[in-house]
Short mmCIF file of C-alpha atoms and ligand atoms in Angstrom, two decimals:
data_model
loop_
_atom_site.label_atom_id
_atom_site.label_comp_id
_atom_site.label_asym_id
_atom_site.label_seq_id
_atom_site.Cartn_x
_atom_site.Cartn_y
_atom_site.Cartn_z
CA MET A 12 0.00 0.00 0.00
CA THR A 13 1.39 3.41 -0.93
CA HIS A 14 0.56 6.32 1.24
CA VAL A 15 -0.02 9.83 0.05
CA PHE A 16 2.62 11.05 2.48
CA ASP A 17 5.41 8.71 1.43
CA GLN A 18 7.53 11.44 -0.12
CA THR A 19 10.05 13.24 1.98
CA PRO A 20 8.58 16.64 2.77
CA ASP A 21 10.37 19.70 1.42
CA ALA A 22 10.19 21.69 4.62
CA PRO A 23 11.76 20.20 7.77
CA SER A 24 9.63 19.78 10.87
CA LEU A 25 9.86 22.73 13.20
CA LEU A 26 10.69 20.71 16.31
CA ASP A 27 12.33 17.52 15.07
CA PRO A 28 16.11 17.46 14.66
CA ALA A 29 17.24 19.07 11.41
CA ASP A 30 20.08 16.56 11.27
CA TRP A 31 19.12 13.16 12.65
CA GLU A 32 22.67 11.81 12.47
CA ARG A 33 23.90 14.63 14.66
CA PHE A 34 21.06 13.89 17.03
CA ARG A 35 21.98 10.19 17.05
CA GLY A 36 25.56 11.02 18.00
CA GLN A 37 24.41 13.16 20.90
CA ALA A 38 21.91 10.53 22.03
CA HIS A 39 24.60 7.85 22.09
CA ARG A 40 26.90 10.14 24.04
CA LEU A 41 24.21 10.81 26.63
CA LEU A 42 23.28 7.16 26.92
CA ASP A 43 26.92 6.35 27.64
CA LEU A 44 27.05 9.02 30.32
CA CYS A 45 23.90 7.61 31.91
CA VAL A 46 25.27 4.07 31.96
CA ASP A 47 28.57 5.37 33.39
CA ARG A 48 26.65 7.11 36.10
CA LEU A 49 24.57 4.05 36.98
CA MET A 50 27.63 1.80 37.07
CA ALA A 51 29.38 4.22 39.40
CA ASN A 52 26.39 4.48 41.75
CA ARG A 53 28.70 4.08 44.75
CA GLU A 54 30.53 7.31 43.89
CA HIS A 55 27.36 9.37 43.66
CA PRO A 56 25.57 10.00 46.92
CA TRP A 57 23.13 12.89 47.22
CA ARG A 58 24.78 16.28 47.00
CA PRO A 59 23.19 19.63 47.63
CA LEU A 60 22.93 22.30 44.93
CA ASP A 61 24.87 25.47 45.64
CA ALA A 62 23.74 28.89 44.44
CA ALA A 63 25.56 28.53 41.10
CA ASP A 64 24.03 25.09 40.49
CA ARG A 65 20.57 26.51 41.06
CA GLU A 66 21.31 29.55 38.91
CA ALA A 67 22.31 27.26 36.04
CA LEU A 68 18.77 25.82 35.96
CA LYS A 69 17.04 29.16 35.45
CA LEU A 70 14.83 29.21 32.36
CA GLY A 71 14.03 32.90 32.29
CA ALA A 72 11.69 33.69 29.42
CA ALA A 73 13.14 30.80 27.41
CA THR A 74 12.34 32.42 24.07
CA ARG A 75 15.28 30.98 22.10
CA GLY A 76 16.51 27.40 22.19
CA VAL A 77 20.11 26.23 22.66
CA GLY A 78 20.10 23.18 20.38
CA VAL A 79 20.80 19.54 21.09
CA GLU A 80 24.57 19.78 21.73
CA VAL A 81 24.19 22.32 24.48
CA LEU A 82 21.16 20.53 25.84
CA VAL A 83 23.06 17.24 26.18
CA GLU A 84 25.92 19.09 27.84
CA GLU A 85 23.51 20.65 30.33
CA LEU A 86 21.64 17.41 30.99
CA SER A 87 24.88 15.65 31.81
CA ARG A 88 26.52 18.41 33.86
CA ARG A 89 23.71 20.39 35.41
CA ILE A 90 20.94 17.83 35.88
CA LEU A 91 22.34 14.31 36.15
CA PRO A 92 24.66 14.97 39.13
CA PHE A 93 21.88 16.31 41.35
CA ALA A 94 19.74 13.23 41.97
CA THR A 95 17.99 12.40 45.22
CA GLY A 96 20.75 9.88 45.87
CA ASN A 97 18.54 6.82 46.22
CA THR A 98 20.54 5.00 43.56
CA HIS A 99 23.36 4.88 46.12
CA PRO A 100 23.82 1.63 48.11
CA ARG A 101 23.89 3.48 51.45
CA PHE A 102 20.61 5.30 50.96
CA PHE A 103 18.06 4.13 53.56
CA GLY A 104 15.97 7.26 54.11
CA TRP A 105 12.16 7.33 53.99
CA VAL A 106 11.11 4.51 51.63
CA HIS A 107 12.88 5.35 48.39
CA GLY A 108 13.26 2.73 45.70
CA SER A 109 16.68 2.28 44.12
CA GLY A 110 15.79 2.02 40.40
CA LEU A 111 16.84 -0.64 37.88
CA ALA A 112 19.29 -0.42 35.00
CA GLU A 113 16.56 -1.80 32.71
CA GLY A 114 14.52 1.31 33.50
CA LEU A 115 16.91 3.24 31.30
CA LEU A 116 15.92 0.99 28.40
CA SER A 117 12.19 0.90 28.95
CA GLU A 118 11.98 4.67 29.45
CA MET A 119 13.81 5.18 26.19
CA VAL A 120 11.32 3.01 24.34
CA ALA A 121 8.32 4.55 26.10
CA ALA A 122 9.56 8.04 25.17
CA THR A 123 10.00 7.00 21.56
CA MET A 124 6.48 5.58 21.35
CA ASN A 125 4.87 8.42 23.31
CA SER A 126 1.73 6.33 23.75
CA ASN A 127 -1.38 7.68 25.39
CA CYS A 128 -2.64 4.91 27.65
CA GLY A 129 -6.03 6.42 28.46
CA GLY A 130 -7.54 3.90 26.07
CA ARG A 131 -7.87 2.80 22.46
CA ASP A 132 -6.37 -0.25 20.82
CA HIS A 133 -2.56 -0.26 20.76
CA GLY A 134 0.39 -2.12 22.19
CA ALA A 135 0.90 -0.17 25.40
CA VAL A 136 -2.62 -0.96 26.59
CA TYR A 137 -1.96 -4.68 26.19
CA VAL A 138 1.26 -4.33 28.16
CA GLU A 139 -0.60 -2.60 30.98
CA ARG A 140 -3.21 -5.37 31.00
CA GLU A 141 -0.44 -7.91 31.40
CA VAL A 142 1.13 -6.02 34.30
CA ILE A 143 -2.22 -5.69 36.08
CA ASP A 144 -3.00 -9.32 35.47
CA TRP A 145 0.37 -10.34 36.86
CA CYS A 146 -0.34 -8.23 39.95
CA ARG A 147 -3.78 -9.76 40.28
CA ARG A 148 -2.28 -13.26 40.32
CA CYS A 149 0.62 -12.22 42.55
CA PHE A 150 -1.74 -10.92 45.23
CA GLY A 151 -4.30 -13.68 44.88
CA PHE A 152 -7.12 -11.53 43.55
CA PRO A 153 -9.78 -13.41 41.58
CA GLU A 154 -10.12 -13.40 37.83
CA GLY A 155 -12.35 -10.50 36.93
CA ALA A 156 -10.64 -8.18 39.37
CA SER A 157 -9.54 -4.94 37.77
CA GLY A 158 -6.79 -2.43 38.25
CA ILE A 159 -4.94 0.56 36.90
CA LEU A 160 -1.39 1.84 37.10
CA VAL A 161 -1.13 5.22 38.79
CA SER A 162 1.48 7.68 40.02
CA GLY A 163 1.73 5.94 43.39
CA THR A 164 -0.10 4.70 46.45
CA SER A 165 -1.43 8.20 47.19
CA GLN A 166 -3.41 8.25 43.97
CA ALA A 167 -4.25 4.56 44.26
CA THR A 168 -5.80 5.28 47.67
CA VAL A 169 -8.00 8.04 46.26
CA ILE A 170 -9.28 5.65 43.58
CA ALA A 171 -9.86 2.81 46.04
CA LEU A 172 -11.68 4.96 48.58
CA ALA A 173 -13.78 6.55 45.81
CA CYS A 174 -14.94 3.03 44.94
CA ALA A 175 -15.66 2.31 48.60
CA ARG A 176 -17.62 5.56 48.87
CA LEU A 177 -19.65 4.67 45.81
CA GLN A 178 -20.35 1.22 47.21
CA ALA A 179 -21.65 2.79 50.44
CA LEU A 180 -23.69 5.61 48.91
CA GLY A 181 -24.84 4.14 45.61
CA ALA A 182 -24.18 5.18 42.04
CA ALA A 183 -26.38 8.27 42.31
CA SER A 184 -23.78 9.85 44.57
CA ARG A 185 -21.63 10.45 41.50
CA LYS A 186 -24.21 12.93 40.27
CA GLU A 187 -25.62 14.20 43.51
CA GLY A 188 -22.47 14.44 45.57
CA ILE A 189 -22.30 13.59 49.22
CA GLN A 190 -23.83 16.61 50.89
CA ALA A 191 -27.25 15.24 51.86
CA LEU A 192 -26.00 11.79 52.74
CA PRO A 193 -25.08 10.31 56.13
CA ARG A 194 -21.56 11.03 57.30
CA LEU A 195 -19.15 8.30 56.36
CA THR A 196 -16.46 7.04 58.72
CA ALA A 197 -13.30 5.03 58.07
CA TYR A 198 -10.97 3.08 60.36
CA ALA A 199 -7.23 2.46 60.30
CA MET A 200 -4.32 1.74 62.62
CA THR A 201 -2.60 4.51 64.53
CA GLY A 202 0.36 5.16 62.25
CA VAL A 203 -1.64 4.84 59.04
CA HIS A 204 0.03 6.73 56.21
CA ASN A 205 -0.99 10.31 55.59
CA ALA A 206 -2.09 9.31 52.07
CA THR A 207 -5.29 7.92 53.62
CA LEU A 208 -6.06 11.22 55.33
CA LYS A 209 -5.41 13.10 52.12
CA ALA A 210 -7.71 10.76 50.19
CA LEU A 211 -10.51 11.32 52.71
CA GLU A 212 -10.01 15.07 52.43
CA LEU A 213 -10.06 15.00 48.63
CA LEU A 214 -13.19 12.85 48.58
CA GLY A 215 -15.01 15.43 50.65
CA LEU A 216 -15.30 13.24 53.73
CA GLY A 217 -12.76 15.19 55.74
CA SER A 218 -9.86 13.77 57.68
CA SER A 219 -12.06 13.78 60.77
CA ALA A 220 -13.90 10.85 59.17
CA LEU A 221 -10.93 8.69 60.09
CA ARG A 222 -10.89 6.84 63.39
CA THR A 223 -7.41 5.67 64.28
CA ILE A 224 -7.42 2.44 66.22
CA PRO A 225 -4.51 1.81 68.57
CA GLY A 226 -2.43 -1.33 68.21
CA SER A 227 -2.73 -4.54 70.13
CA GLY A 228 0.43 -6.30 71.37
CA GLY A 229 1.50 -7.36 67.87
CA GLY A 230 1.27 -3.83 66.52
CA GLY A 231 -1.77 -4.13 64.23
CA MET A 232 -5.20 -2.71 65.02
CA ASP A 233 -6.85 -3.94 68.20
CA LEU A 234 -9.93 -5.71 66.85
CA GLU A 235 -12.07 -5.18 69.92
CA ARG A 236 -11.47 -1.46 69.80
CA LEU A 237 -12.23 -1.47 66.10
CA ALA A 238 -15.54 -3.25 66.69
CA ARG A 239 -16.42 -0.83 69.46
CA ALA A 240 -15.63 2.22 67.33
CA VAL A 241 -17.78 0.95 64.46
CA GLU A 242 -20.65 0.18 66.85
CA GLU A 243 -20.46 3.61 68.48
CA ASP A 244 -20.42 5.39 65.13
CA ARG A 245 -23.45 3.44 63.94
CA GLN A 246 -25.32 4.32 67.09
CA ALA A 247 -24.48 7.96 66.49
CA GLY A 248 -26.12 7.74 63.06
CA LEU A 249 -22.89 7.66 61.07
CA LEU A 250 -22.13 5.24 58.25
CA PRO A 251 -18.92 3.20 58.68
CA PHE A 252 -17.88 2.55 55.09
CA CYS A 253 -14.26 1.43 55.01
CA VAL A 254 -11.56 -0.25 57.06
CA ILE A 255 -8.05 0.50 55.86
CA GLY A 256 -5.67 -2.30 56.70
CA THR A 257 -1.97 -1.50 56.62
CA ALA A 258 0.51 -4.01 55.24
CA GLY A 259 3.79 -2.42 56.28
CA SER A 260 3.36 0.88 58.11
CA VAL A 261 5.67 3.55 56.84
CA ASP A 262 7.35 4.30 60.15
CA LEU A 263 7.82 0.89 61.69
CA GLY A 264 6.78 -1.73 59.18
CA LEU A 265 3.78 -2.84 61.25
CA PHE A 266 1.14 -5.15 59.80
CA ASP A 267 -2.53 -5.31 60.58
CA PRO A 268 -4.02 -8.78 61.07
CA LEU A 269 -5.37 -8.93 57.53
CA HIS A 270 -7.39 -12.15 57.80
CA ALA A 271 -9.10 -10.95 60.96
CA LEU A 272 -9.87 -7.60 59.36
CA ALA A 273 -11.26 -9.35 56.28
CA ASP A 274 -13.51 -11.46 58.54
CA PHE A 275 -14.67 -8.38 60.39
CA CYS A 276 -15.43 -6.43 57.21
CA GLN A 277 -17.28 -9.36 55.70
CA ARG A 278 -19.42 -9.71 58.81
CA GLU A 279 -20.08 -5.98 59.11
CA ARG A 280 -20.45 -5.41 55.37
CA ILE A 281 -17.75 -2.77 55.28
CA TRP A 282 -15.29 -2.22 52.44
CA PHE A 283 -11.83 -3.63 53.19
CA HIS A 284 -8.99 -1.63 51.66
CA VAL A 285 -5.32 -2.47 52.17
CA ASP A 286 -2.46 0.02 51.98
CA GLY A 287 0.43 -2.20 50.96
CA ALA A 288 2.61 0.55 49.47
CA PHE A 289 5.90 -1.25 50.06
CA GLY A 290 5.10 -3.98 52.62
CA ALA A 291 2.76 -5.89 50.31
CA TRP A 292 5.83 -7.00 48.35
CA ALA A 293 6.88 -9.15 51.29
CA ARG A 294 4.56 -11.56 49.52
CA LEU A 295 7.48 -12.36 47.19
CA ALA A 296 9.95 -12.91 50.05
CA GLU A 297 10.85 -16.05 51.96
CA ALA A 298 9.20 -17.09 55.21
CA PRO A 299 8.70 -15.70 57.75
CA TRP A 300 8.33 -12.36 55.94
CA CYS A 301 5.84 -13.54 53.32
CA GLU A 302 3.55 -14.73 56.11
CA LEU A 303 2.96 -11.15 57.24
CA VAL A 304 0.82 -10.43 54.19
CA GLN A 305 -1.45 -13.43 54.43
CA GLY A 306 -5.04 -12.35 53.94
CA ILE A 307 -4.18 -9.51 51.55
CA GLU A 308 -5.92 -11.52 48.82
CA ARG A 309 -9.23 -10.94 50.60
CA ALA A 310 -9.18 -7.14 50.29
CA ASP A 311 -11.82 -5.30 48.27
CA SER A 312 -9.09 -2.99 47.10
CA LEU A 313 -5.31 -2.89 47.36
CA ALA A 314 -2.93 0.01 46.79
CA LEU A 315 0.80 -0.47 46.34
CA ASP A 316 3.90 0.89 44.68
CA PHE A 317 6.31 -0.46 42.11
CA HIS A 318 8.67 2.43 42.71
CA LYS A 319 9.46 1.39 46.28
CA TRP A 320 10.13 -2.28 46.89
CA MET A 321 9.92 -3.48 43.31
CA PHE A 322 12.89 -1.23 42.54
CA VAL A 323 11.21 0.21 39.43
CA GLN A 324 11.86 3.84 38.45
CA TYR A 325 9.56 6.61 39.65
CA ASP A 326 6.73 6.92 39.38
CA CYS A 327 4.53 3.87 39.38
CA GLY A 328 1.92 2.42 41.69
CA VAL A 329 -1.15 0.29 41.15
CA VAL A 330 -4.62 -0.10 42.58
CA LEU A 331 -6.41 -3.43 42.35
CA LEU A 332 -10.19 -3.76 42.77
CA ARG A 333 -11.83 -7.07 43.56
CA ASP A 334 -15.03 -6.11 41.75
CA GLU A 335 -14.57 -4.56 38.34
CA ARG A 336 -18.22 -3.42 38.22
CA THR A 337 -17.78 -1.16 41.24
CA HIS A 338 -14.52 0.11 39.80
CA ARG A 339 -16.22 1.07 36.56
CA ALA A 340 -19.30 2.42 38.30
CA ALA A 341 -17.08 4.89 40.14
CA PHE A 342 -15.04 6.08 37.15
CA ALA A 343 -16.40 5.12 33.75
CA ALA A 344 -17.46 8.05 31.58
CA ARG A 345 -17.34 8.26 27.81
CA PRO A 346 -18.54 11.43 26.18
CA ALA A 347 -19.21 11.30 22.43
CA TYR A 348 -15.64 12.15 21.39
CA LEU A 349 -14.41 9.05 23.22
CA ALA A 350 -17.17 6.70 22.03
CA GLN A 351 -16.09 3.13 21.55
CA GLN A 352 -15.54 2.08 17.91
CA SER A 353 -15.97 -1.42 16.55
CA GLN A 354 -12.61 -1.39 14.73
CA GLY A 355 -9.50 0.69 14.39
CA LEU A 356 -7.55 2.64 16.96
CA GLY A 357 -10.74 3.79 18.69
CA SER A 358 -11.75 0.22 19.56
CA GLY A 359 -10.48 -2.06 22.31
CA GLU A 360 -11.53 -2.58 25.88
CA PRO A 361 -10.83 -1.76 28.67
CA TRP A 362 -10.04 1.89 28.27
CA TYR A 363 -8.10 2.93 31.34
CA CYS A 364 -9.78 6.32 31.46
CA ASP A 365 -12.79 4.37 32.78
CA TYR A 366 -10.79 3.13 35.77
CA GLY A 367 -9.17 6.21 37.23
CA ILE A 368 -8.73 9.94 37.33
CA ASP A 369 -6.63 10.63 34.25
CA LEU A 370 -7.75 10.67 30.64
CA SER A 371 -4.29 11.08 29.14
CA ARG A 372 -1.79 8.69 30.66
CA GLY A 373 1.80 7.69 30.00
CA PHE A 374 3.23 4.22 29.46
CA ARG A 375 4.13 3.39 33.08
CA ALA A 376 3.46 -0.27 32.49
CA LEU A 377 6.53 -0.74 30.30
CA LYS A 378 9.08 -0.29 33.08
CA VAL A 379 7.27 -2.88 35.20
CA TRP A 380 6.84 -5.29 32.32
CA SER A 381 10.54 -4.88 31.44
CA ALA A 382 11.63 -5.42 35.02
CA LEU A 383 9.64 -8.64 35.28
CA ARG A 384 10.79 -9.87 31.86
CA ALA A 385 14.43 -9.12 32.60
CA HIS A 386 14.66 -10.57 36.11
CA GLY A 387 11.54 -12.60 36.91
CA SER A 388 9.62 -12.32 40.15
CA GLU A 389 11.88 -14.83 41.94
CA ALA A 390 14.82 -12.47 41.66
CA PHE A 391 12.73 -9.69 43.19
CA GLY A 392 11.73 -12.05 45.99
CA GLN A 393 15.41 -12.72 46.68
CA ALA A 394 16.25 -9.02 46.70
CA ILE A 395 13.40 -8.32 49.13
CA THR A 396 14.43 -11.19 51.39
CA ARG A 397 17.98 -9.87 51.38
CA ASN A 398 16.77 -6.42 52.42
CA CYS A 399 14.96 -7.97 55.40
CA ARG A 400 18.13 -9.85 56.40
CA LEU A 401 20.15 -6.65 56.08
CA ALA A 402 17.74 -4.88 58.44
CA GLU A 403 18.37 -7.66 60.96
CA ARG A 404 22.10 -7.27 60.45
CA MET A 405 21.81 -3.54 61.05
CA ALA A 406 19.97 -4.22 64.31
CA GLN A 407 22.75 -6.60 65.38
CA ARG A 408 25.43 -4.01 64.61
CA VAL A 409 23.46 -1.41 66.56
CA ALA A 410 23.20 -3.76 69.53
CA GLU A 411 26.96 -4.43 69.44
CA THR A 412 28.03 -0.80 69.09
CA PRO A 413 28.58 1.14 72.32
CA GLY A 414 26.31 4.15 72.56
CA LEU A 415 23.75 2.91 70.04
CA ARG A 416 20.46 1.26 71.02
CA LEU A 417 17.47 -0.07 69.14
CA ALA A 418 14.34 2.04 69.43
CA ALA A 419 11.98 -0.68 68.21
CA GLY A 420 12.19 -4.31 67.20
CA VAL A 421 13.12 -4.82 63.56
CA ARG A 422 10.07 -5.60 61.49
CA LEU A 423 10.41 -6.48 57.87
CA ASN A 424 13.05 -4.12 56.44
CA ILE A 425 12.96 -1.28 58.95
CA CYS A 426 15.49 -0.59 61.69
CA CYS A 427 15.04 2.35 64.08
CA PHE A 428 17.66 3.27 66.64
CA SER A 429 19.03 6.06 68.76
CA ALA A 430 22.63 7.20 68.97
CA ALA A 431 22.04 9.55 71.91
CA PRO A 432 23.05 8.86 75.51
CA GLU A 433 20.01 7.85 77.54
CA SER A 434 21.18 10.03 80.40
CA TRP A 435 20.71 13.16 78.27
CA GLU A 436 17.56 15.24 78.37
CA LEU A 437 15.09 14.16 75.71
CA ALA A 438 15.32 17.38 73.68
CA ARG A 439 19.10 17.04 73.54
CA GLN A 440 18.82 13.41 72.46
CA ASP A 441 16.41 14.42 69.67
CA GLU A 442 18.79 17.14 68.52
CA LEU A 443 21.73 14.74 68.36
CA ASN A 444 19.88 12.10 66.34
CA MET A 445 18.66 14.75 63.93
CA ARG A 446 22.13 16.21 63.52
CA ILE A 447 23.66 12.80 62.92
CA ALA A 448 21.15 12.17 60.12
CA GLN A 449 21.88 15.58 58.59
CA GLN A 450 25.66 15.32 58.85
CA LEU A 451 25.77 11.82 57.36
CA GLN A 452 23.64 13.04 54.47
CA LEU A 453 25.96 15.99 53.90
CA SER A 454 29.14 13.92 54.16
CA GLY A 455 27.80 11.28 51.76
CA ASP A 456 28.40 8.50 54.30
CA GLY A 457 24.79 7.36 54.28
CA VAL A 458 21.21 8.50 54.27
CA PHE A 459 18.94 7.81 57.24
CA SER A 460 15.69 9.61 57.83
CA THR A 461 14.32 10.29 61.30
CA THR A 462 11.05 9.51 62.97
CA LYS A 463 9.50 9.74 66.42
CA ILE A 464 9.08 6.72 68.62
CA ALA A 465 7.53 7.13 72.06
CA GLY A 466 7.95 10.89 71.67
CA GLY A 467 11.67 10.78 70.89
CA VAL A 468 13.44 11.39 67.57
CA VAL A 469 15.35 8.36 66.32
CA LEU A 470 17.31 7.37 63.23
CA ARG A 471 15.40 5.22 60.82
CA ALA A 472 16.54 2.98 57.98
CA ALA A 473 14.04 1.48 55.54
CA ILE A 474 16.06 -0.84 53.36
CA VAL A 475 14.45 -1.13 49.93
CA ASN A 476 17.75 -0.95 48.11
CA HIS A 477 18.93 -3.85 45.94
CA ARG A 478 22.47 -2.40 45.83
CA THR A 479 23.08 -2.54 49.56
CA ASN A 480 25.41 -5.26 50.81
CA GLU A 481 26.64 -6.44 54.23
CA ALA A 482 29.67 -4.14 54.17
CA ASP A 483 27.38 -1.16 53.55
CA ILE A 484 25.43 -1.97 56.69
CA ASP A 485 28.56 -2.40 58.81
CA GLY A 486 30.14 0.70 57.29
CA VAL A 487 27.17 2.96 57.82
CA ILE A 488 26.78 1.93 61.47
CA GLU A 489 30.49 2.67 62.00
CA ALA A 490 29.88 6.06 60.40
CA VAL A 491 27.02 6.74 62.83
CA SER A 492 29.25 5.74 65.71
CA ARG A 493 32.03 8.11 64.58
CA MET A 494 29.61 10.95 63.93
CA ARG A 495 28.05 10.74 67.39
CA ILE A 496 31.48 11.16 68.91
CA THR A 497 32.32 14.04 66.56
CA LEU A 498 29.09 15.70 67.67
CA GLY A 499 30.00 15.40 71.33
CA ALA A 500 28.26 12.29 72.62
C1 LIG B 611 4.88 5.64 50.53
C2 LIG B 611 3.62 5.22 51.16
C3 LIG B 611 2.39 5.74 50.76
C4 LIG B 611 2.30 6.81 49.69
O1 LIG B 611 2.70 6.27 48.48
P1 LIG B 611 3.27 7.20 47.29
O2 LIG B 611 3.70 6.22 46.27
O3 LIG B 611 4.39 7.99 47.87
O4 LIG B 611 2.15 8.06 46.83
C5 LIG B 611 1.25 5.26 51.37
N1 LIG B 611 1.32 4.34 52.33
C6 LIG B 611 2.48 3.80 52.76
C7 LIG B 611 2.48 2.76 53.83
C8 LIG B 611 3.68 4.24 52.19
O5 LIG B 611 4.85 3.74 52.61
#
């Protein structure tokens, strides 16, 4: 078949390279610099930008372009060096994923394709279906469950709780809003991630709709207190609509008793959502860690991240819904310009715009698909298991090091400890732990974040880093020990 447009056009495109071979040369050069940088991850901890570095990023009015040579120079010198630092093997702060070399490849292909994954019938949509289906099987959700890739667990939580809200209030609430309806209430462990509060705020329910239920001995929600809270709210004329189970709390790695929560929600006819942002991936690890997530397969909805403990590049999370009908009822909407066609690009089903907030969407699925193709889920399970063992090793090193003490038992991949003398006043202890974290970040010796346990600031490591080895753990604890002495402890 000959196309009308087969001839080379006389006038060059305004925004494509005028000389593709020159562009190719620059692209190869930049790719080499990126691979060099990834290979040398150990030499590149976080570093702060000084005034000149920040000045160099100024766009001003940006009326004239600089061309590809200068751009590549700037990308390599002014952008690439100033990463968050989570590609470094001694980065343990917050819960930051470490990123895979294959991400470089899949992002290159995704950028070339520039697919819009809101819907229609093209390759990227099939890749996303595969990724969601893999997730569905991985987490034991039934066939017919649905899902969508999103920016992260924050957005996944909004989608999940919107479905729960619709289930409680009926489909008419999409049109009528929630003003005239009974007040909804939700329940989660003390220590639930702020993403849940934000979702409740965005959905118009207000963060005061959340009841936080203190832990029992094991750390997860105390079921008797949960039952009492639900009962009291019902008696007050409120409508309990959702229990949010946590699989891996962000601070301490705590798990709710998921089976017991599923039983409770079934009995009480309340939606059961699980926040499994990073902890859900313990499902791929060896025993005993994989046992922590038992029962996750019974959730009505599950939110989790690929960019944390699946090591995939930012950003990528997923929400799974047990019942596709509810998922669609909460989000499906096709005005005339999006009407389904029987053939051609406008055909195909599902269209992901019917399953979430965005109409236009990028090809997030490719980096996940590539990661699974390249390594297989068993390799990820091994990396996750290793992270849990390294957290145990860190706890051992803390216990053996004079002046350091554990602030909580190690759960999963999280180790929290204090480097401050117990005899000091609490405020002074807090100050020291904070300064140690800051100074180690600045020196490039390692990145811890801090958190509060029992009212005191402690150092916290969440190990979701596939580059970390035993020597990194030993080395970073030695660095803490030296720094506490430098700072006068
Ligand atoms: C990180 C995290 C979130 C938020 O996820 P994002 O991907 O950052 O939006 C929610 N819950 C838990 C437990 C988390 O660790």
